[in-house]
Amino acid sequence: MRNKLVSFVIPCYRSEQTIENVINEIEGAMDMLVLYSYEIILVNDSSPDNTWGKICELVKEHDEIRGFNLAKNFGQHAAIMAGLNASKGDIVVCLDDDGQTPADEVGKLLYQIEMGADVVYARYAQKKHNLFRNFGSAMNEWMAHVMLGKPKELHVSSYFAVRRFVVDEMIKYKSSYPYVIGLVLRTTRNIVNVDVTHRAREIGTSGYTFSKLMALWINGFTAFSIKPLRIGTLAGGVFACVGFLYGIYTVIKKMMYPDLPTVGFSALMSAITFMGGMLMLMVGMAGEYIGRIYISQNNNPQYVIRDEVKHEESKE
């Protein structure tokens, strides 16, 4: 008898040719895990290809699938939040739509949940991403550690399983800038890793461009941390002290050597340019926080669902 429901949440973007294989792999894995029933929630993040049409086809063929079509491209984390809000499972598993995250190894994640973990992240011995994506992942790990307090030995990824109470806490977050890792870390620290195999991408390329990765990093370290502002305050204090001491040094030097010619125009201009850049950077950082407050106060939505589709037999 199946006594626990597992919800699979999959954000979809340019996955017209890959998502069906992921679904088949999930079904094969769950057929072996007889203690669980499952549902699959596919969220189309306004993909420019026929991903939504493919999702509609899959819903007709599979009782367990529900599909949601977002009105515009809100980003992977917003799509995940849409799926989490729609999920009903005792355990929720999030994974990618491109087949690189091995759905057939979901039993490893579920086992660690049953052993008492609140959250289980897949850890890859070797990632099959290109150099650009590996760099992005490394920066994401560093940022989560420094800004969000992630334990250094913990590896985070887009393939993870969470308990229901964690999901219920995560979906309370209604800000326009969701960051899933931050929501997990602020909810619980009972998080473990499990080793799985990472596959090479067989079809298409990653939807993450440099600009999207930059936006993700900025969102990550401003959504759940004020450390950037504190770093700016500290840097300002240090530079002020250095400038004050250098000023004293200049006065003393002029008093001791009154005939010393005035030099250092280039050094002075370099210092002014550097300090001006630092000031603009810190003002911009403060503006980023203020802008987020303004947008959140205007109730800008995390996501907007244009269409929902589910199997005819499961409709109420």
mmCIF file of C-alpha atoms in Angstrom:
data_model
loop_
_atom_site.group_PDB
_atom_site.id
_atom_site.type_symbol
_atom_site.label_atom_id
_atom_site.label_comp_id
_atom_site.label_asym_id
_atom_site.label_seq_id
_atom_site.Cartn_x
_atom_site.Cartn_y
_atom_site.Cartn_z
ATOM 1 C CA MET A 1 0.000 0.000 0.000
ATOM 2 C CA ARG A 2 1.368 3.394 -0.965
ATOM 3 C CA ASN A 3 1.192 5.672 2.068
ATOM 4 C CA LYS A 4 3.257 8.748 1.181
ATOM 5 C CA LEU A 5 2.835 11.199 -1.670
ATOM 6 C CA VAL A 6 5.924 12.540 -3.450
ATOM 7 C CA SER A 7 5.522 15.690 -5.541
ATOM 8 C CA PHE A 8 8.000 16.197 -8.366
ATOM 9 C CA VAL A 9 8.351 19.883 -9.273
ATOM 10 C CA ILE A 10 10.054 20.575 -12.610
ATOM 11 C CA PRO A 11 10.530 24.098 -14.016
ATOM 12 C CA CYS A 12 10.531 23.843 -17.801
ATOM 13 C CA TYR A 13 12.301 26.045 -20.342
ATOM 14 C CA ARG A 14 13.263 24.941 -23.848
ATOM 15 C CA SER A 15 12.565 21.330 -22.883
ATOM 16 C CA GLU A 16 10.221 20.270 -25.669
ATOM 17 C CA GLN A 17 12.580 17.447 -26.646
ATOM 18 C CA THR A 18 13.773 16.400 -23.188
ATOM 19 C CA ILE A 19 10.898 16.548 -20.721
ATOM 20 C CA GLU A 20 9.200 13.327 -21.899
ATOM 21 C CA ASN A 21 12.335 11.290 -21.129
ATOM 22 C CA VAL A 22 12.468 12.834 -17.652
ATOM 23 C CA ILE A 23 8.827 11.884 -17.045
ATOM 24 C CA ASN A 24 9.417 8.313 -18.198
ATOM 25 C CA GLU A 25 12.429 8.025 -15.939
ATOM 26 C CA ILE A 26 10.465 9.293 -12.933
ATOM 27 C CA GLU A 27 7.703 6.778 -13.593
ATOM 28 C CA GLY A 28 10.197 3.938 -13.888
ATOM 29 C CA ALA A 29 11.892 4.899 -10.630
ATOM 30 C CA MET A 30 8.646 5.333 -8.700
ATOM 31 C CA ASP A 31 7.285 2.000 -9.915
ATOM 32 C CA MET A 32 10.163 0.433 -7.979
ATOM 33 C CA LEU A 33 9.434 2.464 -4.820
ATOM 34 C CA VAL A 34 6.141 0.835 -3.917
ATOM 35 C CA LEU A 35 5.698 2.689 -0.618
ATOM 36 C CA TYR A 36 5.162 5.997 -2.414
ATOM 37 C CA SER A 37 2.526 7.470 -4.677
ATOM 38 C CA TYR A 38 3.502 10.497 -6.698
ATOM 39 C CA GLU A 39 2.445 13.500 -8.719
ATOM 40 C CA ILE A 40 4.428 15.511 -11.255
ATOM 41 C CA ILE A 41 4.069 19.270 -11.551
ATOM 42 C CA LEU A 42 5.452 20.829 -14.727
ATOM 43 C CA VAL A 43 5.795 24.615 -14.798
ATOM 44 C CA ASN A 44 6.437 26.149 -18.216
ATOM 45 C CA ASP A 45 8.398 29.358 -17.672
ATOM 46 C CA SER A 46 7.110 30.962 -20.895
ATOM 47 C CA SER A 47 9.446 28.887 -23.032
ATOM 48 C CA PRO A 48 9.834 30.180 -26.614
ATOM 49 C CA ASP A 49 9.574 26.680 -28.113
ATOM 50 C CA ASN A 50 6.610 24.288 -27.935
ATOM 51 C CA THR A 51 7.306 23.171 -24.366
ATOM 52 C CA TRP A 52 3.770 24.070 -23.242
ATOM 53 C CA GLY A 53 2.253 22.060 -26.085
ATOM 54 C CA LYS A 54 4.402 19.087 -25.080
ATOM 55 C CA ILE A 55 3.284 19.436 -21.466
ATOM 56 C CA CYS A 56 -0.357 19.402 -22.578
ATOM 57 C CA GLU A 57 0.302 16.174 -24.508
ATOM 58 C CA LEU A 58 1.965 14.546 -21.506
ATOM 59 C CA VAL A 59 -0.926 15.518 -19.224
ATOM 60 C CA LYS A 60 -3.355 13.677 -21.530
ATOM 61 C CA GLU A 61 -1.178 10.556 -21.421
ATOM 62 C CA HIS A 62 -0.292 10.495 -17.711
ATOM 63 C CA ASP A 63 -2.735 10.686 -14.807
ATOM 64 C CA GLU A 64 -0.128 11.972 -12.371
ATOM 65 C CA ILE A 65 0.878 15.129 -14.258
ATOM 66 C CA ARG A 66 -0.387 18.669 -13.805
ATOM 67 C CA GLY A 67 0.870 21.517 -15.964
ATOM 68 C CA PHE A 68 1.115 25.253 -15.337
ATOM 69 C CA ASN A 69 1.937 27.876 -17.949
ATOM 70 C CA LEU A 70 3.408 31.155 -16.667
ATOM 71 C CA ALA A 71 2.345 34.370 -18.388
ATOM 72 C CA LYS A 72 5.954 35.474 -18.950
ATOM 73 C CA ASN A 73 9.480 34.357 -18.157
ATOM 74 C CA PHE A 74 9.798 34.837 -14.399
ATOM 75 C CA GLY A 75 12.952 32.749 -13.953
ATOM 76 C CA GLN A 76 13.737 29.287 -12.617
ATOM 77 C CA HIS A 77 13.281 30.124 -8.947
ATOM 78 C CA ALA A 78 9.899 31.743 -9.485
ATOM 79 C CA ALA A 79 8.819 28.700 -11.513
ATOM 80 C CA ILE A 80 9.911 26.447 -8.645
ATOM 81 C CA MET A 81 7.873 28.552 -6.230
ATOM 82 C CA ALA A 82 4.831 28.141 -8.475
ATOM 83 C CA GLY A 83 5.326 24.382 -8.390
ATOM 84 C CA LEU A 84 5.843 24.329 -4.618
ATOM 85 C CA ASN A 85 2.605 26.252 -4.101
ATOM 86 C CA ALA A 86 0.755 23.699 -6.257
ATOM 87 C CA SER A 87 2.348 20.641 -4.657
ATOM 88 C CA LYS A 88 0.487 18.394 -2.220
ATOM 89 C CA GLY A 89 3.143 15.825 -1.373
ATOM 90 C CA ASP A 90 4.513 14.799 2.001
ATOM 91 C CA ILE A 91 7.903 15.076 0.278
ATOM 92 C CA VAL A 92 8.696 17.421 -2.624
ATOM 93 C CA VAL A 93 11.497 16.680 -5.097
ATOM 94 C CA CYS A 94 12.765 19.409 -7.427
ATOM 95 C CA LEU A 95 14.833 18.529 -10.473
ATOM 96 C CA ASP A 96 15.769 19.836 -13.912
ATOM 97 C CA ASP A 97 13.924 19.356 -17.187
ATOM 98 C CA ASP A 98 16.949 18.490 -19.339
ATOM 99 C CA GLY A 99 17.734 14.984 -18.068
ATOM 100 C CA GLN A 100 21.056 15.950 -16.493
ATOM 101 C CA THR A 101 19.706 15.315 -12.986
ATOM 102 C CA PRO A 102 19.181 11.534 -12.672
ATOM 103 C CA ALA A 103 15.536 10.964 -11.790
ATOM 104 C CA ASP A 104 16.213 7.224 -11.512
ATOM 105 C CA GLU A 105 18.332 7.915 -8.405
ATOM 106 C CA VAL A 106 15.530 9.681 -6.518
ATOM 107 C CA GLY A 107 15.422 6.733 -4.105
ATOM 108 C CA LYS A 108 18.720 7.942 -2.611
ATOM 109 C CA LEU A 109 17.173 11.306 -1.747
ATOM 110 C CA LEU A 110 14.002 9.756 -0.350
ATOM 111 C CA TYR A 111 16.032 7.350 1.787
ATOM 112 C CA GLN A 112 17.865 10.218 3.485
ATOM 113 C CA ILE A 113 14.547 11.970 4.132
ATOM 114 C CA GLU A 114 13.252 8.789 5.781
ATOM 115 C CA MET A 115 16.448 8.666 7.861
ATOM 116 C CA GLY A 116 15.559 12.028 9.393
ATOM 117 C CA ALA A 117 16.932 14.765 7.123
ATOM 118 C CA ASP A 118 14.715 17.772 6.434
ATOM 119 C CA VAL A 119 16.392 18.566 3.104
ATOM 120 C CA VAL A 120 18.572 16.414 0.857
ATOM 121 C CA TYR A 121 20.691 17.937 -1.915
ATOM 122 C CA ALA A 122 22.209 15.884 -4.708
ATOM 123 C CA ARG A 123 25.983 16.187 -4.874
ATOM 124 C CA TYR A 124 27.849 15.474 -8.089
ATOM 125 C CA ALA A 125 31.334 13.993 -8.103
ATOM 126 C CA GLN A 126 31.838 15.522 -11.547
ATOM 127 C CA LYS A 127 29.510 17.955 -13.246
ATOM 128 C CA LYS A 128 28.943 17.607 -16.963
ATOM 129 C CA HIS A 129 28.292 21.303 -17.491
ATOM 130 C CA ASN A 130 30.475 23.461 -19.697
ATOM 131 C CA LEU A 131 33.179 25.660 -18.160
ATOM 132 C CA PHE A 132 30.875 28.686 -17.999
ATOM 133 C CA ARG A 133 28.178 26.847 -16.049
ATOM 134 C CA ASN A 134 30.721 25.237 -13.719
ATOM 135 C CA PHE A 135 32.084 28.697 -12.942
ATOM 136 C CA GLY A 136 28.544 29.904 -12.286
ATOM 137 C CA SER A 137 27.902 26.982 -9.930
ATOM 138 C CA ALA A 138 31.156 27.669 -8.060
ATOM 139 C CA MET A 139 30.210 31.330 -7.641
ATOM 140 C CA ASN A 140 26.769 30.307 -6.433
ATOM 141 C CA GLU A 141 28.324 27.993 -3.818
ATOM 142 C CA TRP A 142 30.688 30.725 -2.646
ATOM 143 C CA MET A 143 27.940 33.319 -2.428
ATOM 144 C CA ALA A 144 25.641 30.991 -0.470
ATOM 145 C CA HIS A 145 28.475 30.234 1.969
ATOM 146 C CA VAL A 146 29.632 33.813 2.524
ATOM 147 C CA MET A 147 26.327 35.681 2.339
ATOM 148 C CA LEU A 148 23.791 33.118 3.549
ATOM 149 C CA GLY A 149 25.823 31.100 6.039
ATOM 150 C CA LYS A 150 25.707 27.814 4.138
ATOM 151 C CA PRO A 151 28.044 25.264 5.749
ATOM 152 C CA LYS A 152 31.172 24.999 3.634
ATOM 153 C CA GLU A 153 30.957 21.210 3.382
ATOM 154 C CA LEU A 154 27.347 21.336 2.138
ATOM 155 C CA HIS A 155 26.874 21.346 -1.635
ATOM 156 C CA VAL A 156 23.656 22.729 -3.083
ATOM 157 C CA SER A 157 22.147 21.974 -6.470
ATOM 158 C CA SER A 158 18.910 22.152 -8.429
ATOM 159 C CA TYR A 159 18.156 18.501 -7.530
ATOM 160 C CA PHE A 160 16.862 18.219 -3.974
ATOM 161 C CA ALA A 161 14.134 16.757 -1.774
ATOM 162 C CA VAL A 162 12.378 18.542 1.098
ATOM 163 C CA ARG A 163 9.852 17.655 3.763
ATOM 164 C CA ARG A 164 6.361 19.147 3.706
ATOM 165 C CA PHE A 165 6.903 21.503 6.638
ATOM 166 C CA VAL A 166 9.883 23.047 4.844
ATOM 167 C CA VAL A 167 7.792 23.643 1.724
ATOM 168 C CA ASP A 168 4.975 25.148 3.807
ATOM 169 C CA GLU A 169 7.451 27.595 5.313
ATOM 170 C CA MET A 170 9.061 28.414 1.951
ATOM 171 C CA ILE A 171 5.768 29.300 0.255
ATOM 172 C CA LYS A 172 5.002 31.858 2.962
ATOM 173 C CA TYR A 173 7.583 34.018 1.215
ATOM 174 C CA LYS A 174 5.689 36.361 -1.120
ATOM 175 C CA SER A 175 8.415 38.774 -2.202
ATOM 176 C CA SER A 176 9.052 39.381 -5.898
ATOM 177 C CA TYR A 177 12.591 37.996 -5.617
ATOM 178 C CA PRO A 178 12.496 34.354 -4.488
ATOM 179 C CA TYR A 179 15.786 32.542 -3.975
ATOM 180 C CA VAL A 180 15.177 28.888 -3.188
ATOM 181 C CA ILE A 181 18.513 28.159 -1.484
ATOM 182 C CA GLY A 182 18.036 31.133 0.831
ATOM 183 C CA LEU A 183 14.502 29.999 1.703
ATOM 184 C CA VAL A 184 15.779 26.515 2.558
ATOM 185 C CA LEU A 185 18.679 27.783 4.677
ATOM 186 C CA ARG A 186 16.495 30.138 6.681
ATOM 187 C CA THR A 187 14.039 27.318 7.438
ATOM 188 C CA THR A 188 16.310 24.478 8.595
ATOM 189 C CA ARG A 189 19.936 23.418 8.954
ATOM 190 C CA ASN A 190 19.126 19.691 9.054
ATOM 191 C CA ILE A 191 20.417 19.342 5.497
ATOM 192 C CA VAL A 192 22.499 16.521 4.032
ATOM 193 C CA ASN A 193 24.101 15.582 0.726
ATOM 194 C CA VAL A 194 23.788 12.380 -1.246
ATOM 195 C CA ASP A 195 26.049 11.462 -4.147
ATOM 196 C CA VAL A 196 24.416 11.000 -7.553
ATOM 197 C CA THR A 197 25.629 10.918 -11.139
ATOM 198 C CA HIS A 198 25.482 14.061 -13.224
ATOM 199 C CA ARG A 199 24.871 13.532 -16.925
ATOM 200 C CA ALA A 200 26.049 15.439 -19.934
ATOM 201 C CA ARG A 201 23.413 17.424 -21.794
ATOM 202 C CA GLU A 202 22.328 15.529 -24.908
ATOM 203 C CA ILE A 203 20.002 18.110 -26.464
ATOM 204 C CA GLY A 204 20.136 21.893 -26.540
ATOM 205 C CA THR A 205 22.087 24.322 -24.385
ATOM 206 C CA SER A 206 21.615 25.843 -20.960
ATOM 207 C CA GLY A 207 19.054 28.630 -20.636
ATOM 208 C CA TYR A 208 21.359 30.508 -18.259
ATOM 209 C CA THR A 209 23.153 33.389 -19.960
ATOM 210 C CA PHE A 210 25.770 35.561 -18.274
ATOM 211 C CA SER A 211 23.184 38.260 -17.554
ATOM 212 C CA LYS A 212 20.798 35.728 -15.992
ATOM 213 C CA LEU A 213 23.571 34.320 -13.809
ATOM 214 C CA MET A 214 24.508 37.834 -12.675
ATOM 215 C CA ALA A 215 20.877 38.567 -11.829
ATOM 216 C CA LEU A 216 20.703 35.299 -9.878
ATOM 217 C CA TRP A 217 23.827 36.123 -7.856
ATOM 218 C CA ILE A 218 22.640 39.644 -7.074
ATOM 219 C CA ASN A 219 19.262 38.268 -6.055
ATOM 220 C CA GLY A 220 20.940 35.684 -3.844
ATOM 221 C CA PHE A 221 23.080 38.026 -1.825
ATOM 222 C CA THR A 222 20.549 40.838 -1.488
ATOM 223 C CA ALA A 223 17.365 38.826 -0.844
ATOM 224 C CA PHE A 224 18.394 37.245 2.461
ATOM 225 C CA SER A 225 21.493 39.084 3.669
ATOM 226 C CA ILE A 226 22.567 42.617 4.583
ATOM 227 C CA LYS A 227 26.240 41.660 4.567
ATOM 228 C CA PRO A 228 26.936 43.652 1.357
ATOM 229 C CA LEU A 229 25.838 46.820 3.167
ATOM 230 C CA ARG A 230 27.978 45.941 6.164
ATOM 231 C CA ILE A 231 30.949 45.278 3.878
ATOM 232 C CA GLY A 232 30.381 48.705 2.318
ATOM 233 C CA THR A 233 30.307 50.330 5.755
ATOM 234 C CA LEU A 234 33.505 48.550 6.765
ATOM 235 C CA ALA A 235 35.244 49.471 3.510
ATOM 236 C CA GLY A 236 34.192 53.092 3.923
ATOM 237 C CA GLY A 237 35.600 53.170 7.443
ATOM 238 C CA VAL A 238 38.893 51.636 6.338
ATOM 239 C CA PHE A 239 39.346 54.038 3.416
ATOM 240 C CA ALA A 240 38.447 57.007 5.632
ATOM 241 C CA CYS A 241 41.104 55.985 8.150
ATOM 242 C CA VAL A 242 43.690 55.462 5.410
ATOM 243 C CA GLY A 243 42.864 58.845 3.908
ATOM 244 C CA PHE A 244 43.090 60.580 7.291
ATOM 245 C CA LEU A 245 46.451 59.006 8.092
ATOM 246 C CA TYR A 246 47.787 59.831 4.650
ATOM 247 C CA GLY A 247 46.676 63.418 5.136
ATOM 248 C CA ILE A 248 48.622 63.644 8.406
ATOM 249 C CA TYR A 249 51.635 62.106 6.698
ATOM 250 C CA THR A 250 51.429 64.696 3.905
ATOM 251 C CA VAL A 251 51.267 67.616 6.364
ATOM 252 C CA ILE A 252 54.195 66.345 8.428
ATOM 253 C CA LYS A 253 56.236 65.677 5.307
ATOM 254 C CA LYS A 254 55.602 69.228 4.044
ATOM 255 C CA MET A 255 56.586 70.701 7.415
ATOM 256 C CA MET A 256 59.816 68.702 7.507
ATOM 257 C CA TYR A 257 60.684 69.308 3.852
ATOM 258 C CA PRO A 258 59.179 72.660 2.861
ATOM 259 C CA ASP A 259 61.194 72.842 -0.354
ATOM 260 C CA LEU A 260 59.926 69.464 -1.595
ATOM 261 C CA PRO A 261 58.238 70.001 -5.000
ATOM 262 C CA THR A 262 54.556 69.106 -5.314
ATOM 263 C CA VAL A 263 54.230 65.786 -7.138
ATOM 264 C CA GLY A 264 51.798 62.939 -7.383
ATOM 265 C CA PHE A 265 49.055 64.272 -9.636
ATOM 266 C CA SER A 266 48.558 60.866 -11.271
ATOM 267 C CA ALA A 267 48.442 59.119 -7.900
ATOM 268 C CA LEU A 268 45.915 61.667 -6.647
ATOM 269 C CA MET A 269 43.658 61.212 -9.654
ATOM 270 C CA SER A 270 43.869 57.434 -9.319
ATOM 271 C CA ALA A 271 42.852 57.670 -5.667
ATOM 272 C CA ILE A 272 39.953 60.008 -6.479
ATOM 273 C CA THR A 273 38.751 57.742 -9.296
ATOM 274 C CA PHE A 274 38.996 54.660 -7.091
ATOM 275 C CA MET A 275 37.158 56.272 -4.186
ATOM 276 C CA GLY A 276 34.517 57.689 -6.506
ATOM 277 C CA GLY A 277 33.950 54.230 -7.986
ATOM 278 C CA MET A 278 33.669 52.679 -4.531
ATOM 279 C CA LEU A 279 31.168 55.317 -3.436
ATOM 280 C CA MET A 280 29.040 54.792 -6.540
ATOM 281 C CA LEU A 281 29.165 51.037 -6.008
ATOM 282 C CA MET A 282 27.959 51.330 -2.418
ATOM 283 C CA VAL A 283 25.268 53.857 -3.314
ATOM 284 C CA GLY A 284 24.122 51.493 -6.062
ATOM 285 C CA MET A 285 24.039 48.591 -3.608
ATOM 286 C CA ALA A 286 21.929 50.613 -1.170
ATOM 287 C CA GLY A 287 19.696 51.576 -4.097
ATOM 288 C CA GLU A 288 19.251 47.897 -4.971
ATOM 289 C CA TYR A 289 17.892 47.184 -1.501
ATOM 290 C CA ILE A 290 15.646 50.242 -1.543
ATOM 291 C CA GLY A 291 14.357 49.325 -5.006
ATOM 292 C CA ARG A 292 13.482 45.834 -3.833
ATOM 293 C CA ILE A 293 11.572 47.259 -0.890
ATOM 294 C CA TYR A 294 9.677 49.572 -3.246
ATOM 295 C CA ILE A 295 8.780 46.790 -5.680
ATOM 296 C CA SER A 296 7.729 44.466 -2.840
ATOM 297 C CA GLN A 297 5.530 47.186 -1.368
ATOM 298 C CA ASN A 298 3.815 47.424 -4.748
ATOM 299 C CA ASN A 299 2.977 43.703 -4.472
ATOM 300 C CA ASN A 300 4.801 42.785 -7.665
ATOM 301 C CA PRO A 301 3.958 39.072 -8.165
ATOM 302 C CA GLN A 302 6.484 36.256 -7.989
ATOM 303 C CA TYR A 303 4.750 34.659 -10.969
ATOM 304 C CA VAL A 304 1.483 34.776 -12.898
ATOM 305 C CA ILE A 305 -0.201 31.593 -14.112
ATOM 306 C CA ARG A 306 -1.786 31.949 -17.526
ATOM 307 C CA ASP A 307 -3.043 28.380 -17.965
ATOM 308 C CA GLU A 308 -3.402 25.193 -15.928
ATOM 309 C CA VAL A 309 -3.983 21.721 -17.326
ATOM 310 C CA LYS A 310 -4.545 18.357 -15.655
ATOM 311 C CA HIS A 311 -5.783 14.934 -16.653
ATOM 312 C CA GLU A 312 -9.490 14.717 -17.428
ATOM 313 C CA GLU A 313 -10.093 11.942 -14.902
ATOM 314 C CA SER A 314 -8.469 13.954 -12.088
ATOM 315 C CA LYS A 315 -10.517 17.127 -12.666
ATOM 316 C CA GLU A 316 -12.980 17.968 -9.988
#
